[in-house]
Amino acid sequence: MSCLMVERCGELLFESPDQNVKCVCMLGDVRLRGQTGVPAERRGSYPFIDFRLLNNTTHSGEIGTKKKVKRLLSFQRYFHASRLLRGIIPQASLHLLDEDYLGQARHMLSKVGMWDFDIFLFDRLTNGNSLVTLLCHLFNTHGLIHHFKLDMVTLHRFLVMVQEDYHSQNPYHNAVHAADVTQAMHCYLKEPKLASFLTPLDIMLGLLAAAAHDVDHPGVNQPFLIKTNHHLANLYQNMSVLENHHWRSTVGMLRESRLLAHLPQEMTQDIEQQLGSLILATDINRQNEFLTRLKAHLHNKDLRLEDVHDRHFMLQIALKCADICNPCRIWEMSKQWSERVCEEFYRQGDLEQKFELEISPLCNQQKDSIPSIQIGFMTYIVEPLFREWARFTGNSALSENMLSHLAHNKAQWKSLLPKQHRSSSGGSSGGGGGPDHTDHGTENEEQTGTESVPI
């Protein structure tokens, strides 16, 4: 198989943290002037955290930002995947995957709008390419490739960038989580109360934001970055640090791939800004802000989805729901996501303990059990949002299904509490979700991706 090895190394230069990119240094001496509008971060600019520097906080913000990105691109693999996504059965197998697996993946894509879609199985069937495969399929089925005159090779290249910039070593914040959120977003975009008002731009923004909303996530939360004096915390002045990074990284990948280069500049700038507004809405610390606003709209019955601003607000709500929908999935998948997110919490807690930092809420494996964390998260974060979403949808079949799963899963975790408490001292710290747990929920329970919690 003939392959092309591409090696890129570059960085963005800022005149100050709140200003636009001054220039982009890529591929040696090549210099590209940054566009006006949204400052973009270089793709892959999030440095792996050098924990040797954590004890020296005066220098921990000076961790280098250069990171070489090596990508193996196979045109045969792309050609094979693109034929699959267009429904064309290859005449000769390239033996990238067993044909039985490819057939199962095609079958799953035909049911991508079903709420019981198993993203873990789909990721296995696509050989770890669930995000790229899913997005290519959804862009095609929604008619976005034709409407925006997107080049399929360029689209695929951009999606590979996004998928590869997720950290596979993260138990939770990885490309499979992004694919899961994207599939949920697809389901929400089909809700009758919303679907009839959506434009192709709305749909593309919703899918892109879902796919990239956690890109380059380091597996630790904002408080961790702040107390270790990480350069991103300084850059974004401790405000929505990770969400800003996800957004600016996405903008950087869009520009590098030139996916939208053929569109008018005003339109691309608008797309970049709206993507930022959507991704920043996933900051769990803004949960009450969005929930209060949604309740007011529903109480006053003044949502006008013909209006672009109201429509964008509901896209923000839809993305927030998709981001924390794990407790609304069937128990088998919901349980797996819960275990993954708590494993990421515990890893952060172990690092904090190792380097003599204060252990963040929900990150102490000896005190914070998975059932207690999940019950508090469901009670104070998930249930209030999804009840209002159900009101918006008019208690649609999907909304009722999600609330039913949520109630069942909460009961399942409650049934596991006594066993956890007997086997783990201190497990009562989160049990039924008392006042302390409410605080933990808003600070740290970013359980499904709204990474302001300890992930």
PDB file of C-alpha atoms in Angstrom, residues 1-3 74 76-77 94 96:
ATOM      1  CA  MET A   1       0.000   0.000   0.000  1.00  0.00           C
ATOM      2  CA  SER A   2       1.455   3.313  -1.020  1.00  0.00           C
ATOM      3  CA  CYS A   3       1.313   5.896   1.731  1.00  0.00           C
ATOM      4  CA  SER A  74      -3.308   6.518   2.735  1.00  0.00           C
ATOM      5  CA  GLN A  76      -6.211   3.942  -0.929  1.00  0.00           C
ATOM      6  CA  ARG A  77      -7.723   3.926   2.535  1.00  0.00           C
ATOM      7  CA  LEU A  94      -8.221  -3.681   0.445  1.00  0.00           C
ATOM      8  CA  LEU A  96      -8.255  -2.841   5.845  1.00  0.00           C
TER       9      LEU A  96
END
